[in-house]
Each structure stands twice: as C-alpha cells, then as structure tokens.
Short mmCIF file of C-alpha atoms in Angstrom, two decimals:
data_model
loop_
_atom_site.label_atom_id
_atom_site.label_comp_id
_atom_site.label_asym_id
_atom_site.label_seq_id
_atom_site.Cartn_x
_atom_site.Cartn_y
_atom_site.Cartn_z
CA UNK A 1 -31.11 8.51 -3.66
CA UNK A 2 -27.82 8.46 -2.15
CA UNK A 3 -26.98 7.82 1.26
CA UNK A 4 -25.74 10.32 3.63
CA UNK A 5 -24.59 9.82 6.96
CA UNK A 6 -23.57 11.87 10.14
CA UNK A 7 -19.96 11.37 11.72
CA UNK A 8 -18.05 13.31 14.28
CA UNK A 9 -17.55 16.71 12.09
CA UNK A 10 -18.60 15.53 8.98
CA UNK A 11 -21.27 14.73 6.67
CA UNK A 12 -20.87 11.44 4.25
CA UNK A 13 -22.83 10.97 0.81
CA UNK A 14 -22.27 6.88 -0.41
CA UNK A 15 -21.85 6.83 -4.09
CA UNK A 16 -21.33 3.38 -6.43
CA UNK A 17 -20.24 3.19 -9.85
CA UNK A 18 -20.52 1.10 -12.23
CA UNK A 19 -17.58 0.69 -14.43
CA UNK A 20 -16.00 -1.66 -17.27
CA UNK A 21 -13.59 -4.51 -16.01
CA UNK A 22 -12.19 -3.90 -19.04
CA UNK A 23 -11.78 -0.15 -20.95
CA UNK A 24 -11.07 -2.28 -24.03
CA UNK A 25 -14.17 -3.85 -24.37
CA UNK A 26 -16.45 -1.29 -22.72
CA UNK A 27 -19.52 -3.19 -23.34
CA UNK A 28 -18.06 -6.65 -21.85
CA UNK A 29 -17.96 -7.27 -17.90
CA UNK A 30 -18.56 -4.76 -15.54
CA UNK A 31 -17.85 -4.35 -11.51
CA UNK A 32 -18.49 -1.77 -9.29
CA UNK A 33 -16.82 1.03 -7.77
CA UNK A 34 -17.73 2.60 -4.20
CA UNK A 35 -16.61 5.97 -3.28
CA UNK A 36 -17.60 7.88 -0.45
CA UNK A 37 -17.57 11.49 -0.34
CA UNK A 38 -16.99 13.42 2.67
CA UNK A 39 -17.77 17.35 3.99
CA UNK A 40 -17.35 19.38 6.59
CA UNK A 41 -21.16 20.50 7.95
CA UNK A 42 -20.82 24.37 7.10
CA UNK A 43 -19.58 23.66 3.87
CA UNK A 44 -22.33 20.90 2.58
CA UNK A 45 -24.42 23.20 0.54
CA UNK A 46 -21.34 25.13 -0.83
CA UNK A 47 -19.98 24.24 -4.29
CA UNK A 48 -16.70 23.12 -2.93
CA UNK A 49 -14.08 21.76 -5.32
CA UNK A 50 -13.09 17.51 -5.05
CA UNK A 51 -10.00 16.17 -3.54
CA UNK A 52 -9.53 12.28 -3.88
CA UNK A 53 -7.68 10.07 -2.23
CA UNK A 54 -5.55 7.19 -3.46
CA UNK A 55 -4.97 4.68 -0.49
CA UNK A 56 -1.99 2.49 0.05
CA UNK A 57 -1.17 -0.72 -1.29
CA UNK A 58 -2.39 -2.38 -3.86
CA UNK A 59 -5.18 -4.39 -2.49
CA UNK A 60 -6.89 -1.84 0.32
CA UNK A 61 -9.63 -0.38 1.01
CA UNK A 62 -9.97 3.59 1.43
CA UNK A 63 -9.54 4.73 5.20
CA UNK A 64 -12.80 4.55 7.20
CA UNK A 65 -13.22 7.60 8.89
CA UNK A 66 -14.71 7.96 12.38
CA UNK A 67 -14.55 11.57 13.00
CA UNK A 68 -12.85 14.33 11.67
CA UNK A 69 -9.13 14.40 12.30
CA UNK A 70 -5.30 13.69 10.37
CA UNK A 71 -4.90 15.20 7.14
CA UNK A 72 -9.03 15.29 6.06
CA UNK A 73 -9.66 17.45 8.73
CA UNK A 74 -7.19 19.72 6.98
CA UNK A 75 -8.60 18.83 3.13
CA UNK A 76 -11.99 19.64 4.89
CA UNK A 77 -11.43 22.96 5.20
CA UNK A 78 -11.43 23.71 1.60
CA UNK A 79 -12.22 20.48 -0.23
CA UNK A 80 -15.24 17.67 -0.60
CA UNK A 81 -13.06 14.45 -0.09
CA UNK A 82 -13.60 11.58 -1.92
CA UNK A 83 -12.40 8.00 -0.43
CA UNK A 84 -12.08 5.96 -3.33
CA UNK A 85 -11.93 2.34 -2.61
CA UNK A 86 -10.03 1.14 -5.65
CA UNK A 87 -11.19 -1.27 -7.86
CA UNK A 88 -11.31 -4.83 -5.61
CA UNK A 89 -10.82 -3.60 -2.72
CA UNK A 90 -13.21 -2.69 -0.17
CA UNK A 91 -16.62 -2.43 -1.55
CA UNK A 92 -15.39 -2.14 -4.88
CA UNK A 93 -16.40 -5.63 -6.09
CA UNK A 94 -14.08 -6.80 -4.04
CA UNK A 95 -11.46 -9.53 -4.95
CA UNK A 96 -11.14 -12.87 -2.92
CA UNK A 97 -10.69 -16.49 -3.68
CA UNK A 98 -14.44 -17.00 -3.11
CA UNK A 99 -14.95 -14.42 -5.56
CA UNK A 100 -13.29 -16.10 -8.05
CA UNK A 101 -13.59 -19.45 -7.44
CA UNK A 102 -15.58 -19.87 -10.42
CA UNK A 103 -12.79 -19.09 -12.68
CA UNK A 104 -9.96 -21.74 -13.51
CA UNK A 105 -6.43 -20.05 -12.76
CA UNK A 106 -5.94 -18.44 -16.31
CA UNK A 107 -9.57 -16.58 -16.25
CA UNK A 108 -8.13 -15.65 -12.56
CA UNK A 109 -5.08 -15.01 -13.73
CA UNK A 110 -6.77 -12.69 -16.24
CA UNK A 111 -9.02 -11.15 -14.65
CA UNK A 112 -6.57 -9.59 -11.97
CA UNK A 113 -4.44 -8.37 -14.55
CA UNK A 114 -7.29 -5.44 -15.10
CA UNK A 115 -6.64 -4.02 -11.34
CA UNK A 116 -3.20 -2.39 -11.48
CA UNK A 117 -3.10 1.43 -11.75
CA UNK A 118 -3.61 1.90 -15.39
CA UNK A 119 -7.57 1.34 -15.01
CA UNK A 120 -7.41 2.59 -11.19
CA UNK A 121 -7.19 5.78 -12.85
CA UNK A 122 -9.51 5.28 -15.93
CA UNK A 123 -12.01 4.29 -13.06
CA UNK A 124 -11.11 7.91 -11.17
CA UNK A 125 -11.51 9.74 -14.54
CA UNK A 126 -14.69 8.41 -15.56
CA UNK A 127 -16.41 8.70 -11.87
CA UNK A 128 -14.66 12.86 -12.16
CA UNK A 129 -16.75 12.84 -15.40
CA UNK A 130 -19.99 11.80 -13.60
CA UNK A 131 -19.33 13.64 -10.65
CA UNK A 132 -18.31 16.99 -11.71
CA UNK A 133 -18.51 16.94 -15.25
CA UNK A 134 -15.99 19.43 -17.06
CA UNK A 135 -14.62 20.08 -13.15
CA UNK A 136 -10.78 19.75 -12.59
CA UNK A 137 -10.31 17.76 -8.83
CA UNK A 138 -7.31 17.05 -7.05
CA UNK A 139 -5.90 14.49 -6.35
CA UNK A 140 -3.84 13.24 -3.18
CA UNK A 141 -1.88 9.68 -2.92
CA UNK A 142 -0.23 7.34 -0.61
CA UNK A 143 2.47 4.84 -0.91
CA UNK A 144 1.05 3.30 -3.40
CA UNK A 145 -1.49 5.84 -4.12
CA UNK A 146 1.15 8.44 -5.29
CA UNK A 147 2.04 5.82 -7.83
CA UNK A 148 -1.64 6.05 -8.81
CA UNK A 149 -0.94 9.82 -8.58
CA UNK A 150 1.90 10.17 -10.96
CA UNK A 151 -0.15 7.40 -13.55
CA UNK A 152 -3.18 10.10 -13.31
CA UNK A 153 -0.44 12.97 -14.32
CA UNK A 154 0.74 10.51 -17.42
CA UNK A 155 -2.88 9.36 -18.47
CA UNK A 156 -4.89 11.99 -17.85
CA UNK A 157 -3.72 15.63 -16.41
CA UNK A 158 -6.43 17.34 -18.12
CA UNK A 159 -8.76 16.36 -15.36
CA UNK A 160 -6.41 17.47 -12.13
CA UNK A 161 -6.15 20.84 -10.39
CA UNK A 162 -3.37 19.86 -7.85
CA UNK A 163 -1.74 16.92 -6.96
CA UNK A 164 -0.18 15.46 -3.36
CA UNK A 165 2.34 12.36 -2.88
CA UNK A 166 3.00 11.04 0.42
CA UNK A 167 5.89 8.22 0.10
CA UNK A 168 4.63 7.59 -2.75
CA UNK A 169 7.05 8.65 -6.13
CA UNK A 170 7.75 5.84 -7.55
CA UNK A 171 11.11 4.97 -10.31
CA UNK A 172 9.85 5.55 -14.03
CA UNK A 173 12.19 2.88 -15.30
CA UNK A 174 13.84 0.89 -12.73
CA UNK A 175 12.97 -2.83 -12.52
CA UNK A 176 11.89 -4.91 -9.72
CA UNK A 177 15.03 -6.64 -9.02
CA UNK A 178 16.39 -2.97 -8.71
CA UNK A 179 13.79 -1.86 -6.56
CA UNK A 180 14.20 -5.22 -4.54
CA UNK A 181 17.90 -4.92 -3.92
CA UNK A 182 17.63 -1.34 -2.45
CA UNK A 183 14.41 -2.33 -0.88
CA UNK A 184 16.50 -5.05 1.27
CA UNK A 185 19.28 -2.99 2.35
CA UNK A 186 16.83 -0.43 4.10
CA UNK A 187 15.07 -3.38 5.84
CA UNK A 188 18.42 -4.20 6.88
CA UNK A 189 18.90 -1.38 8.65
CA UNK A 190 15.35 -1.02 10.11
CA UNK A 191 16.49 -4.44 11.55
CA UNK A 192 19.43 -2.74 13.07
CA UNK A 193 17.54 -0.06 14.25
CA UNK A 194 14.72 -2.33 16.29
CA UNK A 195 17.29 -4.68 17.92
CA UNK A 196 19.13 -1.93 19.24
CA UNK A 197 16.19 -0.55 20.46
CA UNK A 198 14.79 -3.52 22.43
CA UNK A 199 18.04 -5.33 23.39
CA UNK A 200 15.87 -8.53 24.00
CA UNK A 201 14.17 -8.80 21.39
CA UNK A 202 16.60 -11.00 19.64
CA UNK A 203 16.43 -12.89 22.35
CA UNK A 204 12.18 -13.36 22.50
CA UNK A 205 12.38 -14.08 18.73
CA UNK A 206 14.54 -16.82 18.58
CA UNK A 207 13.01 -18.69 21.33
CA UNK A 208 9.89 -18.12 19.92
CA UNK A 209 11.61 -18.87 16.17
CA UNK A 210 13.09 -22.17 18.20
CA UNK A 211 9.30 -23.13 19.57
CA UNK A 212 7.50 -22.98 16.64
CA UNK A 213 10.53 -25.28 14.71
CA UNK A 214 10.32 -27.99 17.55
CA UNK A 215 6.17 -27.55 17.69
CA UNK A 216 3.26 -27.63 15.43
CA UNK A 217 1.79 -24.08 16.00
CA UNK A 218 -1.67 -23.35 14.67
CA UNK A 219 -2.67 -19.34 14.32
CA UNK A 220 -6.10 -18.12 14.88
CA UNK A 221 -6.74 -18.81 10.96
CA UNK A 222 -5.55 -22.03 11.05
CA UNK A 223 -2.38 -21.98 9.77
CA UNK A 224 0.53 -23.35 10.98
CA UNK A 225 3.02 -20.87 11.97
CA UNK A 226 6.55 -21.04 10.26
CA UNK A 227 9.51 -19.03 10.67
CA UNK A 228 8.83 -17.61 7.32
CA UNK A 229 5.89 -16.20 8.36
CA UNK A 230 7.50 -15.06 11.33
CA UNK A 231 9.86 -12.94 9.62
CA UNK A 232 6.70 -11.30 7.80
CA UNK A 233 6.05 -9.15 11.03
CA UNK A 234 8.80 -7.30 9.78
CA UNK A 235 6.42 -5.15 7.02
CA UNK A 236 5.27 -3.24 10.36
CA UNK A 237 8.76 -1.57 11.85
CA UNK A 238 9.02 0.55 9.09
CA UNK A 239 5.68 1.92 10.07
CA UNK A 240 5.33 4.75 13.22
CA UNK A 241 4.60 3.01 15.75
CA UNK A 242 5.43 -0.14 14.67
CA UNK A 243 7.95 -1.14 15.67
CA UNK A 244 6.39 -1.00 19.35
CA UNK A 245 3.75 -3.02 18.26
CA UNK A 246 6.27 -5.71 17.00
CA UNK A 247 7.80 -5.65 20.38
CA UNK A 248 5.15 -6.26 22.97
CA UNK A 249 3.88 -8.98 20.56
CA UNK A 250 6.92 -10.96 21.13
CA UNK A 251 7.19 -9.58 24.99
CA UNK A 252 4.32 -11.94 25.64
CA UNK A 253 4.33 -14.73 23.27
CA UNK A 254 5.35 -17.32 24.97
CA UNK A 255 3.95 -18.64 27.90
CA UNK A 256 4.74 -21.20 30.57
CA UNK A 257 1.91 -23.68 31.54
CA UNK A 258 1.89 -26.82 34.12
CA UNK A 259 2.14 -29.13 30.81
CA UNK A 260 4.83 -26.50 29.76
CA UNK A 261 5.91 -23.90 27.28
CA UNK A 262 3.21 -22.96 25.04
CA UNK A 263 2.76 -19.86 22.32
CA UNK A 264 0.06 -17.53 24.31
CA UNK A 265 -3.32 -17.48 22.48
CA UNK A 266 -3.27 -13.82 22.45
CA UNK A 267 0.36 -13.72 20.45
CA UNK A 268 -1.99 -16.21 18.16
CA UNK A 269 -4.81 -13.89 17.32
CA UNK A 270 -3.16 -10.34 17.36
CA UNK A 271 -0.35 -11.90 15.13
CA UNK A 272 -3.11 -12.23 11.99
CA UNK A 273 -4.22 -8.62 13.05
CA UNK A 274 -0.65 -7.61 11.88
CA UNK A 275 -0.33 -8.74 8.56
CA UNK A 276 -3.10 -8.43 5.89
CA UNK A 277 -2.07 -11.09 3.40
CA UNK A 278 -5.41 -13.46 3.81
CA UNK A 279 -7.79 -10.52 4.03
CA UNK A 280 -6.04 -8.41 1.44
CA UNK A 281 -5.00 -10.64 -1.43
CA UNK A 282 -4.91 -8.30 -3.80
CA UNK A 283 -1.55 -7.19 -2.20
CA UNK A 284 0.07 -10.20 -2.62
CA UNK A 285 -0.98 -10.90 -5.93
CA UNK A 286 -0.08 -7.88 -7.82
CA UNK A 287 2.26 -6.05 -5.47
CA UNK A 288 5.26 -6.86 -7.54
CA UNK A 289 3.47 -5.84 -10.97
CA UNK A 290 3.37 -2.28 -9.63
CA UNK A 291 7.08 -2.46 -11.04
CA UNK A 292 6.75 -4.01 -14.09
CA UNK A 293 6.50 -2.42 -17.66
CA UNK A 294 6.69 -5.01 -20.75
CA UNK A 295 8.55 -7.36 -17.98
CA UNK A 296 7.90 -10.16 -15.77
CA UNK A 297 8.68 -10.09 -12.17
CA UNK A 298 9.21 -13.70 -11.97
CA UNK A 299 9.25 -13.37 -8.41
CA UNK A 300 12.02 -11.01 -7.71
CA UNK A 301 11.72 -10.65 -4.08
CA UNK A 302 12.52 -14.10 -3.44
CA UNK A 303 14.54 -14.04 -6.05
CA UNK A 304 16.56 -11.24 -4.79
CA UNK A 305 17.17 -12.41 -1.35
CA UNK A 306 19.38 -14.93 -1.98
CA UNK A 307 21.45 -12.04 -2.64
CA UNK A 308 21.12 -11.39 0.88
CA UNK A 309 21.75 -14.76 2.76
CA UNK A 310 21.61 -12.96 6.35
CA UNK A 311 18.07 -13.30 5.88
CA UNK A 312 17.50 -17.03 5.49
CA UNK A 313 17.14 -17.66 9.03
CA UNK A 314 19.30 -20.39 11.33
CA UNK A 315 20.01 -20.74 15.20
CA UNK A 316 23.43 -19.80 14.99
CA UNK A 317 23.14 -16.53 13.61
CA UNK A 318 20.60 -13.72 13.94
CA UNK A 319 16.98 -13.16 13.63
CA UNK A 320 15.82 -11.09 10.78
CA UNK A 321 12.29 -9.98 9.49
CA UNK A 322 11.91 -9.08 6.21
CA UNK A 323 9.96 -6.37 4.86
CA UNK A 324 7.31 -5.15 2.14
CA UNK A 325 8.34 -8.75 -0.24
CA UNK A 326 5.89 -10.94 -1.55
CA UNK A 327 7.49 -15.01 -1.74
CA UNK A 328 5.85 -17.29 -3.53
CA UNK A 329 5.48 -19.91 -0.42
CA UNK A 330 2.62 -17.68 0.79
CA UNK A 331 0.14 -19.02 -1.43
CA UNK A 332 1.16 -22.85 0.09
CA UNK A 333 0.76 -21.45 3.76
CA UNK A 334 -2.20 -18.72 3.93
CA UNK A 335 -5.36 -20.58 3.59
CA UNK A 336 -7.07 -17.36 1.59
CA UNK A 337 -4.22 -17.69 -0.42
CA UNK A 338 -3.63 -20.94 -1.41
CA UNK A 339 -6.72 -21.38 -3.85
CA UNK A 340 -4.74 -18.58 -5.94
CA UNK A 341 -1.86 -20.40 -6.20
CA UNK A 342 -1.38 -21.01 -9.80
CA UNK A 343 -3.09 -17.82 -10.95
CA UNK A 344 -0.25 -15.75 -8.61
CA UNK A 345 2.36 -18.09 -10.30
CA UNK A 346 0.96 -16.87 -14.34
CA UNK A 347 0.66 -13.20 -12.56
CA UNK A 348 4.39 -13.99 -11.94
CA UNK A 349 5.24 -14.95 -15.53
CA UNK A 350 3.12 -12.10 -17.16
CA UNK A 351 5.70 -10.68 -19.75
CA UNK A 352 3.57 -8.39 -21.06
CA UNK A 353 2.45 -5.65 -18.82
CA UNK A 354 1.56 -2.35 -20.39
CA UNK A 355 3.91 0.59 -19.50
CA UNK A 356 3.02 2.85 -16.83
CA UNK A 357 5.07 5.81 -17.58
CA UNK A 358 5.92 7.87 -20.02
CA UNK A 359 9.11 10.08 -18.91
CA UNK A 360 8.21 12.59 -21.88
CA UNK A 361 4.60 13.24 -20.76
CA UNK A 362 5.48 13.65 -17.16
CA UNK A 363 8.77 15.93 -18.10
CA UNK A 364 6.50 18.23 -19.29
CA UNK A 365 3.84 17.88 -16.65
CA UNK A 366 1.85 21.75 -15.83
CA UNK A 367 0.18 20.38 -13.18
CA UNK A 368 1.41 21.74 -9.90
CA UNK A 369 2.60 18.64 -7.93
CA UNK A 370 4.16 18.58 -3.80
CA UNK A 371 5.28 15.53 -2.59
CA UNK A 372 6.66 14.67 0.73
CA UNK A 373 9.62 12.61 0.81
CA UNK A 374 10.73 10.75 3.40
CA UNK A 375 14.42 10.26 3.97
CA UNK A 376 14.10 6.91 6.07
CA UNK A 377 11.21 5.37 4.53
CA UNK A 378 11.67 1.45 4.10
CA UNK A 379 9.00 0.88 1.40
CA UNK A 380 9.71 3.08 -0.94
CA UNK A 381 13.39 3.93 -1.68
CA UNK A 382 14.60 7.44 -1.38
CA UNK A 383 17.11 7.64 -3.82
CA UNK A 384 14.54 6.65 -6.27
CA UNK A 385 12.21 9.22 -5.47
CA UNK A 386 14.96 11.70 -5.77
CA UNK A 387 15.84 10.33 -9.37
CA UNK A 388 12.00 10.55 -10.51
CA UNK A 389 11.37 14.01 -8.84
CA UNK A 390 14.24 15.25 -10.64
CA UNK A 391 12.64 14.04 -13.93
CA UNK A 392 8.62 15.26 -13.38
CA UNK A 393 7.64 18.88 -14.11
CA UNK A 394 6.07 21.21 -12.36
CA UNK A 395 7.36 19.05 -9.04
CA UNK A 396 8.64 20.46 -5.71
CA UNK A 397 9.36 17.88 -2.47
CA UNK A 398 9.73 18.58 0.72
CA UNK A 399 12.54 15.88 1.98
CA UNK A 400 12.51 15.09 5.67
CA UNK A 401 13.35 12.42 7.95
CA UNK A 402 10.53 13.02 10.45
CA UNK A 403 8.30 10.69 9.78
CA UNK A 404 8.60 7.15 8.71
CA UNK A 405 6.45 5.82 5.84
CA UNK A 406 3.28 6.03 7.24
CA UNK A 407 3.21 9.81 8.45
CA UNK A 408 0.28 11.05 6.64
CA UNK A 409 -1.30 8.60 9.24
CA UNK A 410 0.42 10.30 12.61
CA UNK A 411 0.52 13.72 11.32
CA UNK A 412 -1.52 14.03 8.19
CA UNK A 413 -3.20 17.31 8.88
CA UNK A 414 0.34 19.01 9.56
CA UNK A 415 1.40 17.02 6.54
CA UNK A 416 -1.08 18.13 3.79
CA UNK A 417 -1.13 21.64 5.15
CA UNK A 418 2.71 21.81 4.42
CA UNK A 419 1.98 20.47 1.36
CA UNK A 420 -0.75 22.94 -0.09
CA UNK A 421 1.34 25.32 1.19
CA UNK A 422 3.85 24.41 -1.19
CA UNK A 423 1.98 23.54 -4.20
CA UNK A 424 0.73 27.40 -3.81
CA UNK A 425 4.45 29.01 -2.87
CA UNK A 426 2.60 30.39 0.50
CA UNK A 427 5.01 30.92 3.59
CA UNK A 428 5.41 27.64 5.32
CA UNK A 429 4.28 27.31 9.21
#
C-alpha cells in the first residue's frame, strides 16, 4: 500500500524504488529511490499528467513541502508533481561516511562514481516506466537539476512532454578550469556588491577573521573554525536573501564577556546551519565532476584560485568569501568529511568520466524546452548558458536580471507560470 498523507492544499502518495547501483550490471547491487508524489485535492482522482522535479546540487534532497505555495502551487494546477530525491540523497539510500564506512577508499571511491547525472536520469526513466508506463512526463530542473534536465533531453527525450530550467543550462564542452575562472570573477563582484551594501561588514569580518587566527574556535560540530571556512559563507550571497543572512551573522558574532572577547555561541550554531558540506557530502564530493567528460578535475577550484590571489586572505588587505568551490582542505577540517578523504582525492583524479552531452542529439532536440536565465546569477555563468541555449533545439529563454540564482525559491509560482507560458507561445502576464 502506499502512503498518503494530508498537507496544507495537497494530498502526498510516498513511493520507493528499487533500482540498480549500477545499469551495467543490472543484476549486481541495488539501492533505493524515494519519490514523493504530490496533488492538489480536486484533482486526486483525475488522470493528471507527471511533472518531476530535479533539485539543486548534487548531493540534496527534494524540497519538503509544507503547504501549497512557490512554483508547485502553480504545477498543481495542471500536473501530479513528483519530488524526486536523487539517488543518495535524502531517502534515496542516502550517502554518508557511516554509510560507507565499510568500504576502503577505492570501493568508496567507486561506488560514488555511479551518482552523477548519467544514472540520475536512468533512475527517472525507469521509475516513468513503472509509474506511467508508455506516458510522456515533464520534467522541471534547478541549478543543478536543469543539468539533469538537459542529460534527460540527450539520454532519453522519448519519455518527456515538456521541459523547464531554472539557472540551470549548463556548457556542453567547457571544462572546469573554464567554468572556474568565470565562476570567480562573478563571486568577485557579488563581493563588491555585499560590502557596499553593509559598509561594516568588512569591518565585523576581519575582526572576527583576526579572533579566530589568535584563538582556538570550536563550532557547534566540533570543528575548529578557520578563515578558510570562513570565507565558505560566501556560497550564500549569491542566493535572495542571502546576503542578509550573511550580514546579521557577522552583526553579532562577537561578543564581549568579563573574561573578554569571545565568538557568541549563537554565531557558532547558526554558522553550520549555513553551509551544508557535513550533512550533504555528496556535494562536495562530486560537485566538480558535474563538469567533467573523459577529464579529471584534479581539483580545479583550488587550482584556479591562485589565479586570483585577492582571495587568499591577509590583514592588510581585504576580506573575501568565496563562492560555490569545493578545496580539497575540507575533507582535513569537516569531521563528516574527513573519513572520505582519500576516496574525494581518487574522485579528483578520475580521468575517465563518461560524456554527458552530445551537441548533435541536443541540436536536434523536438522537445519543447523554456528556461529562465538569470543575468546575475553567481553559480552558474551566464555567458555559458547563452552559448549552450544557442546550440539546443527546440529552446527559448527568458533572460532577466530579477532574480538571483535561487528565484524559483522566492517567486517560483510567477516563475513556472512564465515559463509554461512560453513553452506553449501563450501571451505572457
């Protein structure tokens, strides 16, 4: 029996799969794949059509919906939605160092390499198979998702009505480095942006960049805070609303005592809250892989900012956070992490990733595709979006600089409605 369950305007049916690690040897280990289908109350004895969504990432969960609202609210109207928690994540036999601590760092190492998008979307296909049968579905992705999105189009377009990207489109051929170097500038500017902004915020972060030098700071996970990790807050001010958040955790993070200056326990807690690299590994492990096609990444974020020294922080010159990069240091400072180690340093060296696109089979994509573009985004680089829209059939964008990366989250039900709209050459609102 599946489980259904009652939420603010909706009705939610639990479904688990269970799916090949590998598509190569179908027989050999399997794990399991949760998806959880959502409709509107009116609609849940009607026949409606699928829409599934690709989350974010690599390495997260599906979006846990309280009540109806955002973009599903809109997909609702006319769709069952599907939250697929991709493979790993979530309740997807999900991937931790306890969960693989029985594997030595090359069974890790190979293991993880079976969770880019490649078998994201075999996973998709072969649940549309057992859901709907013959059925076309749509599909709708973010950030990372759309890369998922535009894989689906390559792999498999026979099984897709419509398709949605929200900063998502991802280069077809461009390497990491390149995606790294353009990657930087933009979190340059964000920089630029948030210090103008809040004209003492330099000032909070490099007493607080000072303190934690001069002190042995412990976080709420244990961990000692560096300035390294510091910088890491940056991932969040090229978010909406971000940047705020980034703020008023600095406005109060350091506190004066009667044995003296101290970092505030709150700043210590809500700082973990912020970044998702010991609950989410997932994202740090194959996050630059998501670039690669017969090519290692051998690091390239770190390995690209020494190309921008204004980064590698000092007290006589500014503060700087970084952005979306994954160092290898991480897995010697987050405790969730560290156990990895070696099997993120093989992930590293891995020379021989499959290829994710194939510019002819997308060129002459008939599936009707709208993407939303945004102009400012820091994650994913706009020219490079351009390029690839340029190069996919059957594509039409809507460029803006309204929203910042995560808009589909702020205005998703204004976003997807623009979007449909477009995919079906209906008058915009």
């Amino acid at each position: 029996m599946i489980p259904q369950l009652t939420f603010a305007g909706m009705v939610a049916h639990k479904h688990t799969f269970t799916l090949p690690l590998d598509y190569q040897q179908p027989n050999g280990e399997s794990i399991n794949v949760f998806a959880r289908e959502l409709v509107s109350p009116e609609n849940q004895d009607k026949q409606l059509p699928f829409i599934v969504f690709f989350q974010g990432g690599p390495g997260f969960g599906a979006v846990r919906p309280a009540a109806t609202g955002g973009w599903i609210k809109r997909a609702l109207q006319e769709f069952r939605v599907l939250l697929l928690d991709q493979r790993g994540t979530g309740l997807s036999t999900p991937v931790s160092s306890a969960s693989l601590s029985h594997l030595n760092s090359a069974q890790q190492s190979q293991y993880l390499s079976h969770f880019r998008a490649d078998n994201i979307i075999r996973d998709a296909e072969s649940i549309r198979q057992q859901l709907v049968g013959d059925d076309k579905w749509s599909i709708l992705g973010q950030s990372f998702g759309g890369f998922c999105v535009l894989k689906y189009l390559n792999d498999a377009p026979n099984g897709v009505e419509e398709a949605y990207i929200t900063g998502g489109i991802p280069s077809l051929n461009r390497s990491a480095d390149e995606v790294y170097q353009a990657t930087y500038q933009r979190v340059i500017a964000k920089n630029n942006d948030f210090f103008s902004r809040f004209t003492d915020a330099q000032e909070l972060v490099k007493a607080l960049a000072q303190h934690i030098s001069d002190n042995e700071v412990r976080l709420a996970t244990g961990e000692q805070l560096t300035v390294e990790m510091l910088q890491l807050l940056g991932i969040n001010i090229g978010m909406e609303q971000g940047p705020e958040s980034v703020y008023y955790l600095l406005e109060h993070a350091l506190i004066t005592t009667a044995s003296g200056t101290i970092v505030n326990p709150l700043f210590l807690a809500h700082f973990c809250q912020l970044l998702d690299y010991n609950t989410n590994p997932i994202f740090a492990l194959l996050h630059e892989s998501i670039y690669c096609q017969q090519s290692a990444s051998n690091w390239s974020a770190h390995r690209v900012r020494q190309q921008y020294p204004q980064f590698n922080y000092s007290a006589d010159k500014p503060f700087l956070f970084t952005g979306e990069m994954i160092y290898p240091w991480m897995f010697e400072q987050f405790n969730n992490l560290k156990p990895l180690n070696e099997a993120a340093a093989m992930l590293a060296e891995k020379s021989d990733w499959p290829m994710l696109y194939q510019p002819t089979n997308l060129a002459e994509n008939k599936v009707p595709v709208a993407a939303a573009i945004y102009s400012e985004d820091m994650f994913v680089e706009m020219r490079y979006s351009l390029e690839t829209a340029a190069k996919v059939g059957n594509l039409k964008y809507w460029l803006t600089s309204e929203y910042e990366h995560n808009g589909i989250r702020m205005d998703g039900e204004h976003i997807l409605d623009r979007l449909i709209a477009i995919n079906r050459g209906e008058n915009l609102r």
